[in-house]
Coordinates of C-alpha atoms in Angstrom, one line a residue:
X1 CA 0.6 -14.4 45.1
X2 CA 2.0 -17.9 46.1
X3 CA -0.2 -20.8 45.0
X4 CA -2.4 -22.3 47.8
X5 CA -1.2 -25.6 49.5
X6 CA -3.5 -28.4 50.6
X7 CA -5.0 -27.9 54.1
X8 CA -3.1 -30.8 55.7
X9 CA 0.2 -29.6 54.3
X10 CA -0.5 -26.1 55.6
X11 CA -1.2 -27.5 59.1
X12 CA 2.1 -29.4 59.1
X13 CA 3.9 -26.3 57.7
X14 CA 2.6 -24.2 60.7
X15 CA 3.8 -26.9 63.1
X16 CA 7.3 -26.9 61.5
X17 CA 7.4 -23.1 61.8
X18 CA 6.6 -23.3 65.5
X19 CA 9.4 -25.9 66.0
X20 CA 11.9 -23.8 64.2
X21 CA 11.1 -20.8 66.3
X22 CA 12.2 -22.7 69.5
X23 CA 15.0 -24.8 67.9
X24 CA 18.5 -24.2 69.1
X25 CA 21.6 -23.5 67.0
X26 CA 22.2 -26.1 64.4
X27 CA 18.9 -27.9 64.8
X28 CA 16.8 -25.9 62.2
X29 CA 18.5 -27.3 59.2
X30 CA 17.8 -31.0 60.0
X31 CA 14.2 -30.2 60.7
X32 CA 13.7 -28.5 57.3
X33 CA 15.6 -31.3 55.6
X34 CA 13.4 -34.0 57.1
X35 CA 10.2 -32.1 56.2
X36 CA 11.5 -31.7 52.6
X37 CA 12.2 -35.4 52.2
X38 CA 8.8 -36.3 53.6
X39 CA 7.1 -34.1 51.0
X40 CA 9.4 -35.0 48.2
X41 CA 10.6 -31.4 47.5
X42 CA 13.8 -29.4 47.9
X43 CA 14.8 -27.5 51.1
X44 CA 14.6 -24.3 49.0
X45 CA 11.0 -25.1 48.3
X46 CA 10.3 -25.6 52.0
X47 CA 11.9 -22.4 53.0
X48 CA 9.8 -20.6 50.3
X49 CA 6.6 -22.2 51.7
X50 CA 7.6 -21.1 55.2
X51 CA 8.2 -17.5 54.0
X52 CA 5.1 -17.2 51.8
X53 CA 2.5 -19.1 54.0
X54 CA 3.8 -19.2 57.6
X55 CA 5.5 -15.8 57.8
X56 CA 8.8 -17.5 58.8
X57 CA 12.0 -15.5 58.7
X58 CA 15.3 -17.3 59.0
X59 CA 16.9 -14.2 60.7
X60 CA 20.1 -14.6 58.6
X61 CA 21.9 -11.5 57.5
X62 CA 22.6 -10.9 53.8
X63 CA 26.1 -11.6 52.7
X64 CA 28.2 -8.5 52.2
X65 CA 28.8 -9.4 48.6
X66 CA 25.2 -10.0 47.8
X67 CA 24.3 -8.7 44.3
X68 CA 27.9 -8.7 43.1
X69 CA 29.7 -11.2 40.8
X70 CA 33.2 -12.2 40.1
X71 CA 32.5 -12.3 36.3
X72 CA 34.1 -9.2 34.7
X73 CA 31.7 -6.7 33.2
X74 CA 33.6 -6.8 29.9
X75 CA 33.1 -10.6 29.7
X76 CA 29.4 -10.3 30.4
X77 CA 28.9 -7.7 27.7
X78 CA 30.9 -9.7 25.2
X79 CA 28.7 -12.8 25.8
X80 CA 25.5 -10.9 25.6
X81 CA 26.6 -9.1 22.4
X82 CA 27.6 -12.4 20.9
X83 CA 24.2 -13.9 21.6
X84 CA 22.3 -10.8 20.4
X85 CA 24.1 -10.9 17.0
X86 CA 22.4 -14.2 16.3
X87 CA 18.9 -13.1 16.9
X88 CA 16.5 -13.7 14.0
X89 CA 13.6 -11.4 12.9
X90 CA 11.3 -13.6 15.0
X91 CA 13.2 -12.6 18.1
X92 CA 14.8 -16.0 18.7
X93 CA 18.5 -16.4 19.1
X94 CA 20.3 -19.2 17.3
X95 CA 23.4 -19.1 19.6
X96 CA 23.1 -20.7 23.1
X97 CA 24.8 -18.8 26.0
X98 CA 27.2 -21.7 26.5
X99 CA 28.5 -21.3 22.9
X100 CA 29.0 -17.6 23.5
X101 CA 30.9 -18.4 26.7
X102 CA 33.2 -20.8 24.8
X103 CA 33.9 -18.1 22.2
X104 CA 34.7 -15.6 25.0
X105 CA 37.0 -18.1 26.7
X106 CA 38.9 -18.8 23.4
X107 CA 39.4 -15.1 22.9
X108 CA 41.2 -14.5 26.2
X109 CA 38.3 -13.5 28.4
X110 CA 38.0 -15.2 31.8
X111 CA 34.7 -17.0 32.2
X112 CA 34.5 -18.2 35.9
X113 CA 30.8 -18.8 36.4
X114 CA 28.2 -21.2 35.1
X115 CA 25.9 -20.7 32.1
X116 CA 23.0 -20.5 34.5
X117 CA 24.7 -17.6 36.4
X118 CA 25.5 -15.8 33.1
X119 CA 21.9 -16.1 32.1
X120 CA 20.8 -14.6 35.5
X121 CA 23.3 -11.8 35.2
X122 CA 22.1 -11.0 31.6
X123 CA 18.5 -10.7 32.8
X124 CA 19.5 -8.6 35.8
X125 CA 21.4 -6.1 33.6
X126 CA 18.7 -6.3 30.9
X127 CA 21.2 -7.7 28.4
X128 CA 19.1 -10.8 27.5
X129 CA 17.3 -11.2 24.2
X130 CA 13.8 -10.6 25.7
X131 CA 14.8 -7.4 27.3
X132 CA 16.5 -6.1 24.2
X133 CA 13.5 -7.0 22.1
X134 CA 11.4 -4.6 24.3
X135 CA 14.2 -2.0 24.5
X136 CA 12.8 0.4 21.9
X137 CA 10.4 2.9 23.4
X138 CA 8.1 4.2 20.6
X139 CA 7.1 7.8 20.8
X140 CA 3.4 8.5 20.4
X141 CA 2.7 10.8 17.5
X142 CA -0.2 12.9 16.5
X143 CA -1.2 15.0 13.5
X144 CA -2.7 18.5 13.5
X145 CA -5.8 18.0 11.3
X146 CA -7.2 15.8 8.5
X147 CA -4.9 15.8 5.4
X148 CA -2.0 16.8 7.5
X149 CA -0.3 13.4 7.3
X150 CA -1.2 10.5 4.9
X151 CA 0.3 7.0 4.9
X152 CA 0.3 4.9 1.8
X153 CA 1.3 1.2 1.5
X154 CA 1.0 -1.2 -1.4
X155 CA 0.8 -5.0 -0.8
X156 CA 0.1 -8.1 -2.8
X157 CA -3.5 -9.2 -2.7
X158 CA -4.5 -12.8 -2.3
X159 CA -7.0 -12.5 -5.2
X160 CA -6.0 -12.8 -8.8
X161 CA -7.8 -13.3 -12.1
X162 CA -7.3 -15.8 -15.0
X163 CA -9.6 -16.0 -18.1
X164 CA -12.3 -13.9 -16.5
X165 CA -12.5 -15.9 -13.2
X166 CA -11.5 -15.1 -9.7
X167 CA -9.0 -17.2 -7.8
X168 CA -7.7 -16.9 -4.3
X169 CA -4.1 -17.8 -3.4
X170 CA -3.9 -20.5 -0.7
X171 CA -1.1 -20.4 1.8
X172 CA -0.1 -24.0 1.2
X173 CA 0.4 -23.4 -2.5
X174 CA 1.7 -19.8 -2.6
X175 CA 4.4 -19.0 -0.1
X176 CA 8.0 -17.9 0.1
X177 CA 9.2 -21.5 -0.2
X178 CA 7.3 -22.1 -3.4
X179 CA 8.2 -19.1 -5.7
X180 CA 7.5 -21.1 -8.8
X181 CA 3.8 -21.2 -8.0
X182 CA 3.6 -17.5 -7.6
X183 CA 5.5 -16.9 -10.9
X184 CA 2.7 -18.7 -12.7
X185 CA 0.4 -15.8 -12.0
X186 CA 1.9 -13.2 -14.4
X187 CA -0.5 -10.4 -13.6
X188 CA -1.1 -10.2 -9.8
X189 CA -3.6 -7.9 -8.0
X190 CA -1.9 -5.2 -5.9
X191 CA -3.8 -3.5 -3.1
X192 CA -3.0 0.2 -2.4
X193 CA -4.2 1.6 0.9
X194 CA -4.3 5.2 2.0
X195 CA -4.6 6.1 5.7
X196 CA -5.3 9.6 7.0
X197 CA -3.5 9.8 10.4
X198 CA -5.8 12.3 12.1
X199 CA -9.2 10.9 11.1
X200 CA -8.1 7.2 10.5
X201 CA -10.2 7.2 7.3
X202 CA -9.2 4.5 4.8
X203 CA -9.2 4.3 1.0
X204 CA -8.3 1.2 -1.1
X205 CA -7.9 0.5 -4.8
X206 CA -6.7 -2.5 -6.7
X207 CA -4.4 -2.7 -9.7
X208 CA -3.5 -5.7 -11.9
X209 CA 0.2 -5.6 -12.6
X210 CA 3.3 -7.9 -12.6
X211 CA 4.6 -5.9 -9.5
X212 CA 4.7 -2.6 -7.8
X213 CA 5.2 0.1 -10.4
X214 CA 5.2 3.8 -10.9
X215 CA 2.1 3.8 -13.1
X216 CA -0.1 2.1 -10.5
X217 CA 1.1 4.4 -7.8
X218 CA 0.5 7.5 -10.0
X219 CA -3.1 6.3 -10.7
X220 CA -3.7 5.6 -7.0
X221 CA -2.6 9.1 -6.0
X222 CA -4.9 10.6 -8.6
X223 CA -7.8 8.4 -7.3
X224 CA -7.3 8.8 -3.6
X225 CA -6.6 12.5 -3.5
X226 CA -9.3 13.5 -6.0
X227 CA -13.0 13.9 -5.1
X228 CA -15.1 10.8 -5.4
X229 CA -18.8 10.3 -5.0
X230 CA -18.4 7.3 -2.7
X231 CA -16.2 9.0 0.0
X232 CA -15.9 12.4 1.6
X233 CA -12.2 12.3 2.3
X234 CA -10.1 13.9 -0.5
X235 CA -7.4 16.5 -1.0
X236 CA -3.6 16.7 -1.1
X237 CA -1.9 16.1 2.2
X238 CA 0.9 18.2 3.7
X239 CA 3.1 15.2 4.4
X240 CA 3.3 11.6 3.1
X241 CA 4.9 8.7 4.9
X242 CA 5.8 5.4 3.1
X243 CA 8.5 2.8 2.7
X244 CA 11.5 2.8 0.4
X245 CA 9.8 0.9 -2.5
X246 CA 11.2 1.6 -5.9
X247 CA 7.9 3.0 -7.2
X248 CA 7.6 5.3 -4.2
X249 CA 11.0 6.9 -4.7
X250 CA 10.9 7.1 -8.5
X251 CA 11.9 10.4 -10.0
X252 CA 8.5 11.0 -11.6
X253 CA 6.6 10.5 -8.4
X254 CA 9.0 12.6 -6.4
X255 CA 8.7 15.4 -9.0
X256 CA 4.9 15.2 -8.8
X257 CA 4.9 15.4 -5.0
X258 CA 7.4 18.3 -5.0
X259 CA 5.2 20.1 -7.4
X260 CA 2.1 19.5 -5.2
X261 CA 4.0 20.8 -2.2
X262 CA 3.8 17.5 -0.4
X263 CA 6.6 16.7 2.1
X264 CA 7.4 13.0 1.5
X265 CA 9.4 10.9 3.9
X266 CA 10.3 7.2 4.0
X267 CA 10.8 5.5 7.3
X268 CA 14.2 4.1 8.4
X269 CA 15.0 0.4 7.8
X270 CA 13.2 -1.8 10.4
X271 CA 11.1 1.1 11.5
X272 CA 7.8 0.0 9.8
X273 CA 6.0 0.9 13.1
X274 CA 6.2 4.6 11.9
X275 CA 3.4 3.9 9.4
X276 CA 1.6 1.4 11.7
X277 CA -1.8 3.1 10.8
X278 CA -1.7 2.0 7.2
X279 CA -0.3 -1.4 8.1
X280 CA -3.4 -1.9 10.3
X281 CA -5.4 -0.5 7.4
X282 CA -4.2 -3.3 5.2
X283 CA -5.2 -5.8 7.8
X284 CA -8.7 -4.2 8.1
X285 CA -9.2 -4.3 4.3
X286 CA -8.1 -7.9 4.1
X287 CA -10.4 -9.1 6.9
X288 CA -13.4 -6.8 6.5
X289 CA -13.6 -6.6 2.7
X290 CA -11.5 -9.2 0.9
X291 CA -12.9 -12.0 3.1
X292 CA -16.3 -11.4 1.4
X293 CA -15.0 -12.2 -2.1
X294 CA -14.9 -16.0 -1.6
X295 CA -18.6 -15.9 -0.7
X296 CA -19.5 -13.6 -3.6
X297 CA -16.8 -13.6 -6.3
X298 CA -16.3 -10.9 -8.9
X299 CA -14.8 -11.5 -12.3
X300 CA -12.5 -8.5 -12.9
X301 CA -10.4 -5.9 -11.2
X302 CA -12.9 -3.2 -12.4
X303 CA -15.8 -5.0 -10.5
X304 CA -13.5 -5.5 -7.5
X305 CA -12.8 -1.7 -7.4
X306 CA -16.5 -0.9 -7.7
X307 CA -17.3 -3.0 -4.7
X308 CA -14.3 -1.7 -2.8
X309 CA -15.6 1.8 -3.3
X310 CA -18.9 0.8 -1.7
X311 CA -17.1 -0.8 1.2
X312 CA -15.0 2.3 1.8
X313 CA -18.1 4.5 1.7
X314 CA -19.9 2.4 4.4
X315 CA -16.9 1.5 6.6
X316 CA -15.7 5.1 7.0
X317 CA -19.3 6.1 7.9
X318 CA -19.9 3.1 10.3
X319 CA -22.9 2.2 8.2
X320 CA -22.4 -1.6 7.9
X321 CA -24.9 -3.5 10.1
X322 CA -23.3 -5.6 12.9
X323 CA -19.9 -4.1 12.1
X324 CA -18.6 -1.5 14.5
X325 CA -16.0 0.4 12.3
X326 CA -15.6 3.3 14.7
X327 CA -12.1 4.2 15.8
X328 CA -11.0 4.7 19.4
X329 CA -8.2 7.1 20.2
X330 CA -6.2 7.6 23.4
X331 CA -9.3 9.2 25.0
X332 CA -11.1 5.9 24.8
X333 CA -14.1 7.3 23.0
X334 CA -15.5 5.8 19.8
X335 CA -15.5 8.1 16.8
X336 CA -16.9 7.6 13.2
X337 CA -14.0 8.1 10.8
X338 CA -15.9 10.3 8.4
X339 CA -17.0 12.5 11.4
X340 CA -13.4 13.0 12.3
X341 CA -12.3 13.9 8.7
X342 CA -15.2 16.4 8.5
X343 CA -13.4 18.4 11.2
X344 CA -11.2 19.7 8.4
X345 CA -13.8 22.4 8.1
X346 CA -12.3 23.9 11.3
X347 CA -8.8 24.2 9.7
X348 CA -8.7 26.8 7.0
X349 CA -6.3 25.9 4.2
X350 CA -6.2 22.2 5.1
X351 CA -8.3 21.1 2.1
X352 CA -6.1 21.4 -1.0
X353 CA -7.7 20.1 -4.2
X354 CA -5.9 17.7 -6.5
X355 CA -5.1 19.3 -9.9
X356 CA -6.4 17.8 -13.1
X357 CA -4.8 14.7 -14.4
X358 CA -3.1 16.4 -17.4
X359 CA -1.2 18.8 -15.1
X360 CA -0.1 16.0 -12.9
X361 CA 1.0 13.8 -15.8
X362 CA 3.3 16.6 -17.0
X363 CA 5.6 16.0 -14.0
X364 CA 5.7 12.3 -14.6
X365 CA 6.9 12.5 -18.2
X366 CA 10.3 13.2 -19.7
X367 CA 11.1 12.8 -23.3
X368 CA 8.3 11.0 -25.0
X369 CA 8.2 9.1 -28.3
X370 CA 5.7 6.8 -30.1
X371 CA 6.0 3.3 -31.5
X372 CA 3.7 1.1 -33.6
X373 CA 2.7 -2.3 -32.2
X374 CA 3.6 -5.2 -34.4
X375 CA 2.4 -8.7 -33.3
X376 CA 2.1 -7.5 -29.7
X377 CA 5.7 -6.2 -29.6
X378 CA 7.5 -2.9 -30.1
X379 CA 11.1 -2.0 -30.5
X380 CA 13.0 0.9 -29.0
X381 CA 16.6 2.1 -28.8
X382 CA 17.0 2.5 -25.1
X383 CA 19.6 5.2 -24.0
X384 CA 20.9 2.9 -21.3
X385 CA 21.9 0.1 -23.8
X386 CA 22.3 2.2 -27.0
X387 CA 20.8 -0.6 -29.1
X388 CA 17.3 -1.6 -30.3
X389 CA 15.5 -3.6 -27.7
X390 CA 12.4 -5.8 -28.2
X391 CA 9.5 -5.2 -25.7
X392 CA 6.6 -7.7 -25.3
X393 CA 3.2 -6.1 -24.7
X394 CA 1.1 -9.3 -25.1
X395 CA 0.1 -9.4 -21.4
X396 CA -2.0 -6.2 -22.2
X397 CA -3.3 -7.4 -25.6
X398 CA -6.9 -6.8 -24.6
X399 CA -6.2 -3.1 -24.5
X400 CA -4.7 -2.5 -28.0
X401 CA -4.7 -3.8 -31.6
X402 CA -1.8 -4.4 -33.9
X403 CA -0.9 -1.3 -35.9
X404 CA -1.8 1.1 -33.1
X405 CA 0.6 3.7 -31.8
X406 CA 1.6 3.9 -28.2
X407 CA 3.5 6.5 -26.3
X408 CA 6.7 5.4 -24.9
X409 CA 9.4 7.0 -22.7
X410 CA 12.6 5.4 -21.4
X411 CA 13.2 5.1 -17.7
X412 CA 16.5 4.9 -15.9
X413 CA 15.1 2.5 -13.3
X414 CA 15.6 -1.2 -13.9
X415 CA 17.3 -2.8 -16.8
X416 CA 16.3 -0.7 -19.9
X417 CA 12.9 -0.3 -18.5
X418 CA 10.3 1.4 -20.8
X419 CA 7.1 3.1 -19.8
X420 CA 4.3 2.5 -22.3
X421 CA 1.0 4.4 -22.4
X422 CA -1.8 2.8 -24.2
X423 CA -5.0 4.7 -25.0
X424 CA -8.3 3.0 -24.0
X425 CA -11.7 4.0 -25.3
X426 CA -13.8 5.5 -22.5
X427 CA -11.1 5.0 -19.9
X428 CA -7.9 6.6 -18.7
X429 CA -4.8 5.5 -20.6
X430 CA -3.2 2.3 -19.4
X431 CA 0.4 2.9 -18.3
X432 CA 2.7 -0.1 -18.0
X433 CA 6.4 -0.6 -17.3
X434 CA 8.0 -3.4 -19.3
X435 CA 11.6 -4.8 -19.5
X436 CA 13.0 -5.9 -22.8
X437 CA 13.2 -9.6 -23.9
X438 CA 16.4 -11.1 -22.6
X439 CA 16.3 -14.8 -23.6
X440 CA 16.8 -15.8 -27.3
X441 CA 17.6 -19.1 -29.0
X442 CA 20.6 -19.7 -31.3
X443 CA 18.6 -18.4 -34.3
X444 CA 17.7 -15.0 -32.7
X445 CA 14.1 -15.9 -31.8
X446 CA 12.8 -15.0 -28.4
X447 CA 12.2 -17.9 -26.1
X448 CA 8.8 -16.5 -25.1
X449 CA 7.5 -17.2 -28.6
X450 CA 5.1 -20.2 -29.0
X451 CA 6.8 -23.3 -30.5
X452 CA 5.2 -24.4 -33.8
X453 CA 3.1 -27.5 -33.4
X454 CA 3.0 -27.4 -29.6
X455 CA 0.3 -26.0 -27.3
X456 CA 1.0 -23.8 -24.3
X457 CA -1.1 -24.8 -21.4
X458 CA -2.1 -22.9 -18.2
X459 CA -1.1 -24.7 -15.1
X460 CA -4.3 -26.0 -13.4
X461 CA -5.5 -24.4 -10.3
X462 CA -5.2 -27.0 -7.5
X463 CA -7.9 -27.6 -4.9
X464 CA -8.5 -25.4 -2.0
X465 CA -7.5 -26.5 1.5
X466 CA -9.5 -29.2 3.3
X467 CA -12.5 -28.3 5.4
X468 CA -14.4 -30.1 8.1
X469 CA -17.5 -32.0 7.0
X470 CA -19.8 -29.5 8.8
X471 CA -18.2 -26.6 7.0
X472 CA -18.4 -28.4 3.7
X473 CA -22.2 -29.0 4.1
X474 CA -22.7 -25.4 5.2
X475 CA -20.9 -24.1 2.2
X476 CA -22.2 -26.5 -0.5
X477 CA -25.4 -27.9 0.8
X478 CA -26.8 -30.7 2.9
X479 CA -25.3 -34.1 2.2
X480 CA -22.1 -32.8 0.6
X481 CA -19.2 -35.1 1.4
X482 CA -15.7 -34.1 2.1
X483 CA -14.5 -35.5 -1.3
X484 CA -17.3 -33.6 -3.2
X485 CA -16.4 -30.4 -1.3
X486 CA -12.7 -30.8 -2.4
X487 CA -13.8 -31.3 -6.0
X488 CA -16.1 -28.2 -5.9
X489 CA -13.3 -26.2 -4.4
X490 CA -10.9 -27.4 -7.1
X491 CA -13.3 -26.0 -9.7
X492 CA -13.6 -22.8 -7.8
X493 CA -17.3 -23.3 -7.4
X494 CA -19.1 -20.5 -5.7
X495 CA -20.0 -21.5 -2.1
X496 CA -23.4 -21.0 -0.5
X497 CA -25.0 -21.3 -4.0
X498 CA -27.8 -23.4 -2.6
X499 CA -29.1 -20.6 -0.4
X500 CA -31.7 -17.9 -1.3
X501 CA -33.4 -20.2 -3.9
X502 CA -30.1 -20.9 -5.7
X503 CA -29.1 -17.3 -6.0
X504 CA -26.3 -17.6 -3.4
X505 CA -25.5 -15.2 -0.6
X506 CA -25.2 -11.4 -0.8
X507 CA -21.8 -10.4 0.7
X508 CA -21.0 -7.0 -0.6
X509 CA -23.5 -5.9 -3.3
X510 CA -25.7 -4.6 -0.5
X511 CA -23.0 -2.0 0.4
X512 CA -23.4 1.6 -0.6
X513 CA -27.2 1.7 0.2
X514 CA -27.1 2.9 3.8
X515 CA -28.3 6.5 4.4
X516 CA -25.5 8.7 5.5
X517 CA -25.7 12.0 7.4
X518 CA -25.6 15.2 5.3
X519 CA -22.4 17.1 5.7
X520 CA -21.4 20.6 4.6
X521 CA -17.9 20.6 3.2
X522 CA -15.8 23.7 3.1
X523 CA -14.8 25.2 -0.2
X524 CA -11.4 23.8 -1.3
X525 CA -8.7 26.0 -2.5
X526 CA -6.6 25.3 -5.6
X527 CA -3.1 24.0 -5.1
X528 CA -0.7 26.9 -5.4
X529 CA 3.0 26.2 -5.9
X530 CA 5.6 27.9 -8.1
X531 CA 5.7 24.9 -10.5
X532 CA 1.9 24.8 -11.0
X533 CA 1.5 28.5 -11.4
X534 CA 4.3 28.5 -14.0
X535 CA 2.7 25.7 -15.9
X536 CA -0.8 27.3 -15.9
X537 CA 0.6 30.6 -17.1
X538 CA 2.3 28.8 -20.0
X539 CA -0.9 27.0 -20.9
X540 CA -3.0 30.2 -20.8
X541 CA -4.2 31.5 -24.3
X542 CA -2.6 34.8 -25.2
X543 CA -4.9 37.7 -26.4
X544 CA -3.5 39.4 -29.5
X545 CA -4.2 43.1 -30.4
X546 CA -5.8 43.9 -33.7
X547 CA -2.5 45.0 -35.2
X548 CA -0.7 41.9 -34.0
X549 CA -3.4 39.6 -35.4
X550 CA -3.4 41.5 -38.7
X551 CA 0.3 41.0 -39.2
X552 CA 0.1 37.3 -38.5
X553 CA -3.0 36.8 -40.7
X554 CA -1.4 38.7 -43.6
X555 CA 1.6 36.4 -43.5
X556 CA -0.7 33.3 -43.6
X557 CA -2.8 34.6 -46.4
X558 CA 0.2 35.6 -48.6
X559 CA 1.8 32.3 -47.9
X560 CA -1.4 30.6 -49.4
X561 CA -1.5 32.9 -52.5
X562 CA -4.2 35.3 -51.2
X563 CA -4.0 39.0 -50.9
X564 CA -4.4 41.3 -47.8
X565 CA -6.2 44.5 -48.4
X566 CA -7.5 47.5 -46.5
X567 CA -11.0 46.1 -46.9
X568 CA -9.9 42.9 -45.1
X569 CA -8.5 44.9 -42.2
X570 CA -11.7 47.0 -41.9
X571 CA -13.8 43.8 -41.9
X572 CA -11.5 42.3 -39.2
X573 CA -11.7 45.5 -37.1
X574 CA -15.5 45.6 -37.4
X575 CA -15.8 41.9 -36.3
X576 CA -13.1 41.9 -33.5
X577 CA -12.6 45.5 -32.3
X578 CA -11.1 44.3 -28.9
X579 CA -8.5 41.9 -30.2
X580 CA -8.4 38.2 -31.1
X581 CA -7.4 35.1 -29.1
X582 CA -4.3 33.5 -30.5
X583 CA -5.9 30.1 -30.9
X584 CA -8.6 31.5 -33.3
X585 CA -6.1 32.6 -36.0
X586 CA -6.2 29.3 -37.9
X587 CA -10.1 29.5 -38.1
X588 CA -10.0 33.1 -39.4
X589 CA -7.3 32.3 -42.0
X590 CA -9.4 29.4 -43.2
X591 CA -12.5 31.6 -43.4
X592 CA -10.6 34.3 -45.4
X593 CA -9.2 31.8 -47.9
X594 CA -11.9 29.2 -48.1
X595 CA -14.3 28.6 -51.0
X596 CA -17.0 30.8 -49.3
X597 CA -14.6 33.5 -48.3
X598 CA -16.7 36.2 -50.0
X599 CA -19.7 35.6 -47.7
X600 CA -17.9 36.9 -44.6
X601 CA -17.8 40.5 -45.9
X602 CA -21.1 41.7 -47.4
X603 CA -21.0 44.6 -49.8
X604 CA -23.0 46.8 -47.5
X605 CA -20.5 46.2 -44.7
X606 CA -17.5 47.1 -46.9
X607 CA -19.2 50.2 -48.2
X608 CA -20.2 51.3 -44.7
X609 CA -16.6 50.8 -43.6
X610 CA -15.3 52.8 -46.6
X611 CA -18.0 55.5 -46.2
X612 CA -19.4 54.9 -49.7
X613 CA -22.9 54.3 -51.1

């Protein structure tokens, strides 16, 4: 709709329209020109006013060549393609149309119209940058049931820990233009998010590592696909969508997925929209959960994961007060995510249980060896280099002691990468991937070693971004100045400490308390693939017959200097008439040859077996 004109201008415009209706040939143009000069606008604007507000029609016929151009189609397409080749990821072209016209002219193409006309023609033929940015038509996709399709995406978390304290990366200090600042944080916190396409249920877990790695991804798959008391969604999916990260496409992970019968696919380059659900899941986790950590910090990744489990529990169940975490599909109706996942009960065979960790780990390992840690380092002859390499394990020093053995296995990813598995008391083993030391001085010492007489210092954490005075007082108490607030932020002082009688605010420890509806889950079925069945069959204990067991025991007794007699056989037959499990042979051999060996066959039993008195 055309914008309204002032009342006096409208009256004059209607008067002009009446004069034009009765004006003779050649008199209309001067009338319009005089009106335009009086109002300070162009004649084109006056004709538009007449058309939009006074219903005036000039009565002119369209030119016979209206809609055509003398610019050749080949030239137009060349100019448009030249402009499009300089479009950045943000959708802005760095090449003006006039520059592309000059290039076309210098390459023998006739350019016989203005840059304004070329721009108009590009828009008309949908060759302009804006039209091309909207060219892709994304196909809506759906999944058949919960656990049909999962999406997984790791991303760097803004939280990190140093010396038992929580810090939050600030944009002005940590960004792509300041990589040195990010390199100061040796162990970063990585967020792994799982998204179920059908139910939109989310799961998140954090790992402290130098970067994305196979060990973290393996641990996350075990966590998110296994049953957990804080969430109802679990089980192995039919299909997994993710990007082309090196950890995702590693041989061990792919072997595991193949063994579990999971069809795994990566999206094409620049097609991240395929896994838009998990991308949105990362955004939800960052805003709805991680935003709470500044108000109520935690001091370790373990505590972070414990709180995240409570948040996952309540968010999927829509049990957080004042937070509507329901999802809305194409039907426009709100749905609780856990309610949608619970519909898996109507799809027999959809819930496939995750096998035990030992079975899964089998597919992740190749040839395995052990090494003893000396001064936080180990050496290993990597098959890729063919020489002994030095590996630094000091970043994980809290999980081992010097002289301990660790399991190692070489990897073909990276430069002589080595996977190290460190046993931890009461916890799952810590799996890390480490590259060998590469920088040495002229005397063969590694440059990462501490120089004698000098002290290594941790770079100080700079102050947080400035805040308004009102926000400073709200965060740190009445009367707090802007300078004091900056000092408190620099010290990473907990905000809102003055509230609740000095106890601070509760931001996430209240989670996990809401009462959830009772749900009846269907009985899951064991994962059944050829690889798993073969492995289980190999691990099963073989039952030996009495004759087979006797032969093996006789060999062991004679090898230890003992004799095998008919009485021994009768005693064995009396005790194990139905055969003997193979894993009990060592115990029986020890009983027959030990210091109390005579007590296992009383005289009465032997005589009864022989038919004597």
